[in-house]
PDB file of C-alpha atoms in Angstrom:
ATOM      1  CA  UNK A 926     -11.156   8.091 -10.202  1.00  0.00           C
ATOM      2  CA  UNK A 927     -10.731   4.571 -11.914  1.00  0.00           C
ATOM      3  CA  UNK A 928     -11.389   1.371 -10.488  1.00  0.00           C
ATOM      4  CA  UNK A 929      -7.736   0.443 -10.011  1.00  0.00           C
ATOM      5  CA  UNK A 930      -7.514   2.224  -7.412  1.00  0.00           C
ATOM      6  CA  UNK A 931      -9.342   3.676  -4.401  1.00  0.00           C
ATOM      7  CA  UNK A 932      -7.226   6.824  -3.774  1.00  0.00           C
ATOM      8  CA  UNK A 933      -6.743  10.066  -5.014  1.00  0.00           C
ATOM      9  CA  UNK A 934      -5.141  13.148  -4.278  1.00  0.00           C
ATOM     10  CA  UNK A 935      -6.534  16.576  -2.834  1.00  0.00           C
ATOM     11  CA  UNK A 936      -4.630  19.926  -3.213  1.00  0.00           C
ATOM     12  CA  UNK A 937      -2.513  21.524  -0.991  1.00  0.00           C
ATOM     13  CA  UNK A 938       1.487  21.706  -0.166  1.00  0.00           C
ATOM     14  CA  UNK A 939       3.277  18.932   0.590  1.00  0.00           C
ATOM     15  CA  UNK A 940       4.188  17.776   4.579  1.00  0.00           C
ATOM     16  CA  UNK A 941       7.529  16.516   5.488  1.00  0.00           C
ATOM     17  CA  UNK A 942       8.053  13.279   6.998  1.00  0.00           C
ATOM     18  CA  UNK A 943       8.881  13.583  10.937  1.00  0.00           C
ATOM     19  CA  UNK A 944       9.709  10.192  11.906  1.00  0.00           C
ATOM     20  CA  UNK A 945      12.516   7.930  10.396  1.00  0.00           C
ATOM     21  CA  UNK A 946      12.281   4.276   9.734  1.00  0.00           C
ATOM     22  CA  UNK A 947      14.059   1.447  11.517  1.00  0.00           C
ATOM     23  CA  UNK A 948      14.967  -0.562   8.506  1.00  0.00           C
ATOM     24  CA  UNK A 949      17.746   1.736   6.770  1.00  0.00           C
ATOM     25  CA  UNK A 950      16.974   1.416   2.841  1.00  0.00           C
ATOM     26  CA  UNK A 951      20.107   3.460   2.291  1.00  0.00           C
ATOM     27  CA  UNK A 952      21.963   0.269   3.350  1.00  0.00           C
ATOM     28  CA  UNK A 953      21.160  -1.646   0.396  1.00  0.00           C
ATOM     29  CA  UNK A 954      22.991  -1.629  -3.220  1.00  0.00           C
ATOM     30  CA  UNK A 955      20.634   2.156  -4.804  1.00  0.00           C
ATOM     31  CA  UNK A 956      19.412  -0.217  -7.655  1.00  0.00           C
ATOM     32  CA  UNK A 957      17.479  -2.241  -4.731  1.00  0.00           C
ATOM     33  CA  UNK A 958      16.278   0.853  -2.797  1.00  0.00           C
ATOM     34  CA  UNK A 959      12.933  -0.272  -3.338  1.00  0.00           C
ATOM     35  CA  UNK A 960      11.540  -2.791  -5.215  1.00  0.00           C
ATOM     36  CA  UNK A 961       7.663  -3.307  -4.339  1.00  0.00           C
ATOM     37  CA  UNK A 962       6.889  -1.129  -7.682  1.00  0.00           C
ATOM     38  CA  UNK A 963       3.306  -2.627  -8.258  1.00  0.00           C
ATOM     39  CA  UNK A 964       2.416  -1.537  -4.623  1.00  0.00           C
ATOM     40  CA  UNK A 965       3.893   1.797  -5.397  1.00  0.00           C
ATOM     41  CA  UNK A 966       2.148   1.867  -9.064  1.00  0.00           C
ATOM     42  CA  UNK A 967      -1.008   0.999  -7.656  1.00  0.00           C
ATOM     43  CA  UNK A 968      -1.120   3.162  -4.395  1.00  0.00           C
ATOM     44  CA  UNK A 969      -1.066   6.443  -6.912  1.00  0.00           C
ATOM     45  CA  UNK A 970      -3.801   6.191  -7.621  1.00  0.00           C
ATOM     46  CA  UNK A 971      -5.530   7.030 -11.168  1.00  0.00           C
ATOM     47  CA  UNK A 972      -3.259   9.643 -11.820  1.00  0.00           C
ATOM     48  CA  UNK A 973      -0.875   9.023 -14.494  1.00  0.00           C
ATOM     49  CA  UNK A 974       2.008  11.495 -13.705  1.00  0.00           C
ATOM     50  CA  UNK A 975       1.747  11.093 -10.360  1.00  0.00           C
ATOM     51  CA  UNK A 976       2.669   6.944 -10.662  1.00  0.00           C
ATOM     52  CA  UNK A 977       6.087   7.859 -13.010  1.00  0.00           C
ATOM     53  CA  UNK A 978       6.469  10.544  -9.923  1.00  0.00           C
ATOM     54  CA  UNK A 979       6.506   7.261  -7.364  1.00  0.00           C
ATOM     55  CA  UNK A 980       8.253   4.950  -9.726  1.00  0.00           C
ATOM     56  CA  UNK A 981      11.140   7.342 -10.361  1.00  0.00           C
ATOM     57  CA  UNK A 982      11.333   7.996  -6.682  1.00  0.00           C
ATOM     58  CA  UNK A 983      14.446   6.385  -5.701  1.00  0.00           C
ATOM     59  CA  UNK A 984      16.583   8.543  -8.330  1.00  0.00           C
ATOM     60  CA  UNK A 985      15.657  11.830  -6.817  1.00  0.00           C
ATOM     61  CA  UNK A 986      17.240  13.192  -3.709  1.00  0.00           C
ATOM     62  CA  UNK A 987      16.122  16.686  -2.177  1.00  0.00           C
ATOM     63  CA  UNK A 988      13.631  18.595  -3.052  1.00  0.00           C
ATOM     64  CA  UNK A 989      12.211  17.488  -6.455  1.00  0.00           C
ATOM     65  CA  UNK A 990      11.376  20.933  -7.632  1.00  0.00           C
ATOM     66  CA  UNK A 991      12.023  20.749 -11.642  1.00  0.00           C
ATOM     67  CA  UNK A 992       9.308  18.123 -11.865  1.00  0.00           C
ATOM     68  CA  UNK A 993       5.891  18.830 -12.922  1.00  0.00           C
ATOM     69  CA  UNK A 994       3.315  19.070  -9.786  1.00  0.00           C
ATOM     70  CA  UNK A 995       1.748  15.943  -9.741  1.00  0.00           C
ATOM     71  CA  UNK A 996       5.234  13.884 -10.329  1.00  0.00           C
ATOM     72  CA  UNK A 997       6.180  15.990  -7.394  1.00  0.00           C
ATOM     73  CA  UNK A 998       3.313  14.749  -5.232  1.00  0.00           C
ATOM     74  CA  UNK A 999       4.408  11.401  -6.412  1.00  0.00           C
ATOM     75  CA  UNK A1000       8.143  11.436  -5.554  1.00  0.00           C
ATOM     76  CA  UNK A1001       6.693  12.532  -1.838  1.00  0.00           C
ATOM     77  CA  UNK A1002       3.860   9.855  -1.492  1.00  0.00           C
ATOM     78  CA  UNK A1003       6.870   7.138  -1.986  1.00  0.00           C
ATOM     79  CA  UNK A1004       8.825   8.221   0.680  1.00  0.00           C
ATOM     80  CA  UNK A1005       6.120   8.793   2.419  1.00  0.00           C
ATOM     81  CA  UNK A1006       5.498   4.899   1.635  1.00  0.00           C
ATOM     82  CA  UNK A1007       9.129   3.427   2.110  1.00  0.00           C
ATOM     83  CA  UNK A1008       9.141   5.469   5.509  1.00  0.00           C
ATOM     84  CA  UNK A1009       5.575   4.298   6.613  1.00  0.00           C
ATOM     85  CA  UNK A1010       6.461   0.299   5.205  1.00  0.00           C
ATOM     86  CA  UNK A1011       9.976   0.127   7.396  1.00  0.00           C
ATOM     87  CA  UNK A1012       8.848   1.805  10.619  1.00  0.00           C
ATOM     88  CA  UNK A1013       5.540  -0.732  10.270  1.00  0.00           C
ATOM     89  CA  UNK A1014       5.646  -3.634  13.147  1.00  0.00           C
ATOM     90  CA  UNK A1015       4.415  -6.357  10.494  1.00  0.00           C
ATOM     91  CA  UNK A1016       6.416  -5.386   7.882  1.00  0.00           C
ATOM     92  CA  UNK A1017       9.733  -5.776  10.462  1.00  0.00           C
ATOM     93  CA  UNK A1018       8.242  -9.144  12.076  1.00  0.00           C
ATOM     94  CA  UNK A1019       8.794 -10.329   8.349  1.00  0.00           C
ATOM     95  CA  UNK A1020      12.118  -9.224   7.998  1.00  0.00           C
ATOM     96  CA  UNK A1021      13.228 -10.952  10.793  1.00  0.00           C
ATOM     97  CA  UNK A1022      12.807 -14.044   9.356  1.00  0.00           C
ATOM     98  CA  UNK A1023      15.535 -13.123   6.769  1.00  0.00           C
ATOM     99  CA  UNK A1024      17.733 -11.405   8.722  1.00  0.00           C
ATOM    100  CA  UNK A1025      19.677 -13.497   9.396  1.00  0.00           C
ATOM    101  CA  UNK A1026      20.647 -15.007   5.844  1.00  0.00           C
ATOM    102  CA  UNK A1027      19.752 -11.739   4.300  1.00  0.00           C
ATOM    103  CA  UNK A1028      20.931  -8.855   6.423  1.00  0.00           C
ATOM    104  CA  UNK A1029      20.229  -5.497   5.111  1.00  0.00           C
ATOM    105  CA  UNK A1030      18.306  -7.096   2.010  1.00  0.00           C
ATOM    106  CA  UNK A1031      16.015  -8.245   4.374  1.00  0.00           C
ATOM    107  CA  UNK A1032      13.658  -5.539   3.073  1.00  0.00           C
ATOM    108  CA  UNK A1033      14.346  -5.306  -0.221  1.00  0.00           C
ATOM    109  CA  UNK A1034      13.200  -9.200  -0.328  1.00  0.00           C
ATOM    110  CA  UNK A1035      10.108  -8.216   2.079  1.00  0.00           C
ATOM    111  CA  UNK A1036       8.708  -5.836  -1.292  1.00  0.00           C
ATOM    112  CA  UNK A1037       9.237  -8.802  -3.687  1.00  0.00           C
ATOM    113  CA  UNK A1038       7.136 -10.739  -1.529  1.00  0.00           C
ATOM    114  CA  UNK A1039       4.478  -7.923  -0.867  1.00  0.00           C
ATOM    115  CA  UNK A1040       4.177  -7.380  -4.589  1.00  0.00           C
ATOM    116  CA  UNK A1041       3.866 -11.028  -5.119  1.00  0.00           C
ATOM    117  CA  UNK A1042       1.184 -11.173  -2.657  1.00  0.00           C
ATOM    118  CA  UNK A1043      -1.162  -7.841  -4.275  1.00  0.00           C
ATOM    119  CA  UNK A1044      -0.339  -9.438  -7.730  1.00  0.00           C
ATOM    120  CA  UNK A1045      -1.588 -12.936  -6.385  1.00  0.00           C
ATOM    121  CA  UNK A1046      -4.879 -11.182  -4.529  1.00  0.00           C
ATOM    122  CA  UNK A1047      -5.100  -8.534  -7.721  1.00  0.00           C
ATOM    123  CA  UNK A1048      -9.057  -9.195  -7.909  1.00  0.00           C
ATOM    124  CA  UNK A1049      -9.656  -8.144  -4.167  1.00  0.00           C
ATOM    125  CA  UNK A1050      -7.874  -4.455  -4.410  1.00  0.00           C
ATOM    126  CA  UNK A1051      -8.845  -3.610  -8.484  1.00  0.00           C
ATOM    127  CA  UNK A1052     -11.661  -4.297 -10.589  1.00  0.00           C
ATOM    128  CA  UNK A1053      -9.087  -3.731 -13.887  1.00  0.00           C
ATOM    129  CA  UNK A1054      -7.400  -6.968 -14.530  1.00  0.00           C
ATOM    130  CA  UNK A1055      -3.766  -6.843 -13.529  1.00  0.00           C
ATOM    131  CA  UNK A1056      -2.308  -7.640 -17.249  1.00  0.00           C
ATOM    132  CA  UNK A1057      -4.639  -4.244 -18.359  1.00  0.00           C
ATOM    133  CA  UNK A1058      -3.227  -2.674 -15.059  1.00  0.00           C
ATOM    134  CA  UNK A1059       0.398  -3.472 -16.123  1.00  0.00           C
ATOM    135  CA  UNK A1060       0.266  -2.998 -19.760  1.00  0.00           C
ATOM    136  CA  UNK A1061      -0.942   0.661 -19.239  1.00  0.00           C
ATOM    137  CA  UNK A1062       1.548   1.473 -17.054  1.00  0.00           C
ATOM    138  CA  UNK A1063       4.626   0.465 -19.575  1.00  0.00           C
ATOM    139  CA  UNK A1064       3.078   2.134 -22.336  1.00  0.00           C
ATOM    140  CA  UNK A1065       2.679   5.840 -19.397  1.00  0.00           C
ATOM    141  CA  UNK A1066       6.440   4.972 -19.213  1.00  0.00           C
ATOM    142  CA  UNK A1067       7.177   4.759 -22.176  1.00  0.00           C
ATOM    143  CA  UNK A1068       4.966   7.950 -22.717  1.00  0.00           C
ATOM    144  CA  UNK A1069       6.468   9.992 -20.272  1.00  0.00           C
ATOM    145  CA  UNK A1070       9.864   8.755 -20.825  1.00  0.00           C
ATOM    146  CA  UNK A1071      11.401  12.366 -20.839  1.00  0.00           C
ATOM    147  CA  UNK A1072      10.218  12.718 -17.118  1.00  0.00           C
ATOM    148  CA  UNK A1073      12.189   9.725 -16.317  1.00  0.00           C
ATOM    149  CA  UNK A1074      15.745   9.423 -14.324  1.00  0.00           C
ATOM    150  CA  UNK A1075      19.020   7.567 -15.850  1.00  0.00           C
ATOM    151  CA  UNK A1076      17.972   4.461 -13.303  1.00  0.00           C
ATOM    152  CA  UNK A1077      14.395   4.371 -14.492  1.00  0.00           C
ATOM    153  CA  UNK A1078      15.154   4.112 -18.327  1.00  0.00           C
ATOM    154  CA  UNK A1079      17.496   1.520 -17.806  1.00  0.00           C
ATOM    155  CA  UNK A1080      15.712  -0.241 -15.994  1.00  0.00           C
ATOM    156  CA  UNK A1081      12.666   0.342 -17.945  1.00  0.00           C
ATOM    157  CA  UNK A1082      13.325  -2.075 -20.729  1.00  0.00           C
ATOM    158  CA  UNK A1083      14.162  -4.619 -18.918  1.00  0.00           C
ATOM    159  CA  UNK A1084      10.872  -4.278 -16.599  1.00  0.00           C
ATOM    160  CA  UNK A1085       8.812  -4.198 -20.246  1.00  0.00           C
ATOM    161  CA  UNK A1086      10.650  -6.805 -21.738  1.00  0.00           C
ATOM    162  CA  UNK A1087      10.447  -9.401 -18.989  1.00  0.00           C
ATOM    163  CA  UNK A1088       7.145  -8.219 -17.493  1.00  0.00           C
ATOM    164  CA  UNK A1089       8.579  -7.891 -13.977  1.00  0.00           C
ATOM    165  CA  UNK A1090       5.247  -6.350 -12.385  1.00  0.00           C
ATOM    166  CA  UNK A1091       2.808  -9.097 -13.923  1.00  0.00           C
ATOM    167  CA  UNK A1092       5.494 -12.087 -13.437  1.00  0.00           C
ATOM    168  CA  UNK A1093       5.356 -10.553  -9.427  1.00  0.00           C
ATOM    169  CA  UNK A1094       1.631 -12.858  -9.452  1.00  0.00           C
ATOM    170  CA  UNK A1095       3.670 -16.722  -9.350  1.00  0.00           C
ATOM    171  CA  UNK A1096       6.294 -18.073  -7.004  1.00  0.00           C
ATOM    172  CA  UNK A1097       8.419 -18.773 -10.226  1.00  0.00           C
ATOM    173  CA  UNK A1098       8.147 -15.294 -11.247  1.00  0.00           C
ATOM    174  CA  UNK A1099       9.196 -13.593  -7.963  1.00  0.00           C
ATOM    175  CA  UNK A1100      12.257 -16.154  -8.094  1.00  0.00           C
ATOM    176  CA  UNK A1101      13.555 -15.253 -11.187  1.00  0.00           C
ATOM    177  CA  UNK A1102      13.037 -11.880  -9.991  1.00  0.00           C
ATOM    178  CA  UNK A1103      15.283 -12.736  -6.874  1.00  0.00           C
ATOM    179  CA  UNK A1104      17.848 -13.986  -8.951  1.00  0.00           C
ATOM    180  CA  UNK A1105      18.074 -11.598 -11.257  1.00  0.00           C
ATOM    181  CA  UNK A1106      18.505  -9.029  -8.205  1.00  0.00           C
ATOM    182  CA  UNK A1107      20.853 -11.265  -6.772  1.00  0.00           C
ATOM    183  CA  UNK A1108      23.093 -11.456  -9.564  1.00  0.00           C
ATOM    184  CA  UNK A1109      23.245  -7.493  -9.978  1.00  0.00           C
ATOM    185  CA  UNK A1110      25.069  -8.088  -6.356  1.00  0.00           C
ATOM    186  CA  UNK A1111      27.733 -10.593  -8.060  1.00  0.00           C
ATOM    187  CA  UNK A1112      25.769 -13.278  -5.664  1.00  0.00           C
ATOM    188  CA  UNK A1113      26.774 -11.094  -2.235  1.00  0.00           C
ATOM    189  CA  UNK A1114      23.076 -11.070  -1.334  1.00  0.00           C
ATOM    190  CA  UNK A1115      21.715 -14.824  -1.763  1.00  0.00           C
ATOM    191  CA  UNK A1116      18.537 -13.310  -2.792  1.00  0.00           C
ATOM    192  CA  UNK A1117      18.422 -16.005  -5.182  1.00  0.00           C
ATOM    193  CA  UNK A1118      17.246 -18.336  -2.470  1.00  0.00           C
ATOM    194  CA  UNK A1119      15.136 -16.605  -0.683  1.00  0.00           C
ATOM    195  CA  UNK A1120      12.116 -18.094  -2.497  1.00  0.00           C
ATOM    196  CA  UNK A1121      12.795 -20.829  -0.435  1.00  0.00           C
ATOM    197  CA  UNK A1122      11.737 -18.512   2.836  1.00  0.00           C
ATOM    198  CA  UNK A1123       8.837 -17.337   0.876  1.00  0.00           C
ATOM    199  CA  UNK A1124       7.169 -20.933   0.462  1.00  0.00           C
ATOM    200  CA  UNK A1125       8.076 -21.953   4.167  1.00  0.00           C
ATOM    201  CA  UNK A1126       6.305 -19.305   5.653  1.00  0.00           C
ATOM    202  CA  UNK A1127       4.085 -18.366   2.916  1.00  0.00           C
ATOM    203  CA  UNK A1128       0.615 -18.258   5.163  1.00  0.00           C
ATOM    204  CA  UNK A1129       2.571 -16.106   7.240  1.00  0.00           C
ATOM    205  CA  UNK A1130       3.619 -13.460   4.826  1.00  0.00           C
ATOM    206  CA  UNK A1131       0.155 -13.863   2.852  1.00  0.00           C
ATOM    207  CA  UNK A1132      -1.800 -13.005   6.375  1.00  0.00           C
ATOM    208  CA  UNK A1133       0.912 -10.441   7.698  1.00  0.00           C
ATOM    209  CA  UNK A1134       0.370  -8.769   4.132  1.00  0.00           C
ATOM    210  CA  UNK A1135      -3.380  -8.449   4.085  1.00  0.00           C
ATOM    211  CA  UNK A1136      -2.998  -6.859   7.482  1.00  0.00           C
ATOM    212  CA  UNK A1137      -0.435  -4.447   6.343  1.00  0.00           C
ATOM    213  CA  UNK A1138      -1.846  -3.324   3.255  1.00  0.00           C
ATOM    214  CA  UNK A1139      -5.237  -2.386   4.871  1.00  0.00           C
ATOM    215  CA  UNK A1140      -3.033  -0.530   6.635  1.00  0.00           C
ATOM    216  CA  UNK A1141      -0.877   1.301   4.701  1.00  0.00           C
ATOM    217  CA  UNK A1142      -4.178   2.135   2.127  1.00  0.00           C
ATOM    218  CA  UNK A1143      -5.513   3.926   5.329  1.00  0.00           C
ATOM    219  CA  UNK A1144      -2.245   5.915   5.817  1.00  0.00           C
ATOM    220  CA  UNK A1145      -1.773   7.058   2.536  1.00  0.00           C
ATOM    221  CA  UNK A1146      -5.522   8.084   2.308  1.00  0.00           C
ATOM    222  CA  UNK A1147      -4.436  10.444   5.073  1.00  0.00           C
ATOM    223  CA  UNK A1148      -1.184  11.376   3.520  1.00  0.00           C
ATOM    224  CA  UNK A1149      -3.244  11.918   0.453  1.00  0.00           C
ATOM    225  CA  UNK A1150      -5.342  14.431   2.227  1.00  0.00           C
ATOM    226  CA  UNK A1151      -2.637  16.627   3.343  1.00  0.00           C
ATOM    227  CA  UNK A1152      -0.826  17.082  -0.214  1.00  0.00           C
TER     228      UNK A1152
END
């Protein structure tokens, strides 16, 4: 196990999910599903297959048989994730602050900040600096691309080119993120502006995050366990 990372994975079949979130990701535009990739990337783990498992996540619907194992285990740890992250009571005291100019983005803009917030804090959760962290993971992508949906290798240029998981560390890079996301939506969302929540209430999220992530670490430990 590398020092990215504190988890790793033990054998064993895979456990369905038996509760369902409050926060409906299926509400949202599929291309937004969910967008806190670095928490994703990182929560794998050391294992390379098992990270393009959770990043490709969002494409796959059923059972993802025709994968290899460990992308498999991957595919099931983020849902596992999205379904843990939505049902969480921090996580939703967050999104009420958006709801209201957000609506059912309200989450999707809760993982930008979350991502911004593990890039920001990098140090305190990896001993690998985040650039190394990053870099490696675009190059496994680019690897592994036959393992990879239709929505990840579009997407995946894009990611490289503009270095969406290290620009996640700055306040200007989550924005341009935000806009970006808000212009796929022909400007229905407003995510654009919703940097603007982020730096009113930024000890908030910052404090509500550390408390979640210790949290959702533990949980996936567990989930880890089990698969």
């Amino acid at each position: 196990m590398s020092e990215a990372s504190p988890l790793s994975f033990g054998e064993g079949p895979g456990v369905r999910l038996i509760y369902k979130p409050k926060f409906c990701r299926h509400k949202t535009n599929a291309y937004f599903r969910s967008m806190n990739f670095l928490a994703h990337i990182y929560l794998s783990g050391d294992n390379e297959l098992l990270k393009i498992g959770n990043f490709i996540a969002d494409g796959i619907h059923g059972k993802p048989d025709n994968f290899p194992p460990d992308v498999q285990k991957g595919i099931i740890l983020h849902r596992h994730i999205d379904t843990y992250t939505d049902a969480h009571p921090i996580f939703r005291q967050g999104t009420k602050r958006l709801h209201a100019a957000y609506h059912h983005y309200a989450g999707v803009i809760m993982d930008i900040y979350y991502d911004h917030f593990l890039a920001k804090n990098w140090k305190e959760y990896s001993n690998i600096p985040l650039g190394d962290f990053v870099n490696a993971f675009y190059q496994s992508l680019q690897d592994n691309y036959e393992l990879l949906t239709d929505r990840a290798k579009g997407m995946m240029p894009h990611m490289i080119k503009h270095d969406w998981l290290g620009s996640y560390a700055t306040v200007e890079g989550i924005s341009n993120i935000l806009k970006q996301m808000d212009h796929r939506t022909k400007y229905r969302s407003g995510m654009g502006n919703s940097h603007k929540e982020l730096l009113e209430f930024y000890n908030h999220y910052e404090l509500e995050f550390n408390e979640f992530f210790t949290d959702i670490i533990k949980s996936v430990k567990e989930k880890m366990a089990v698969m």
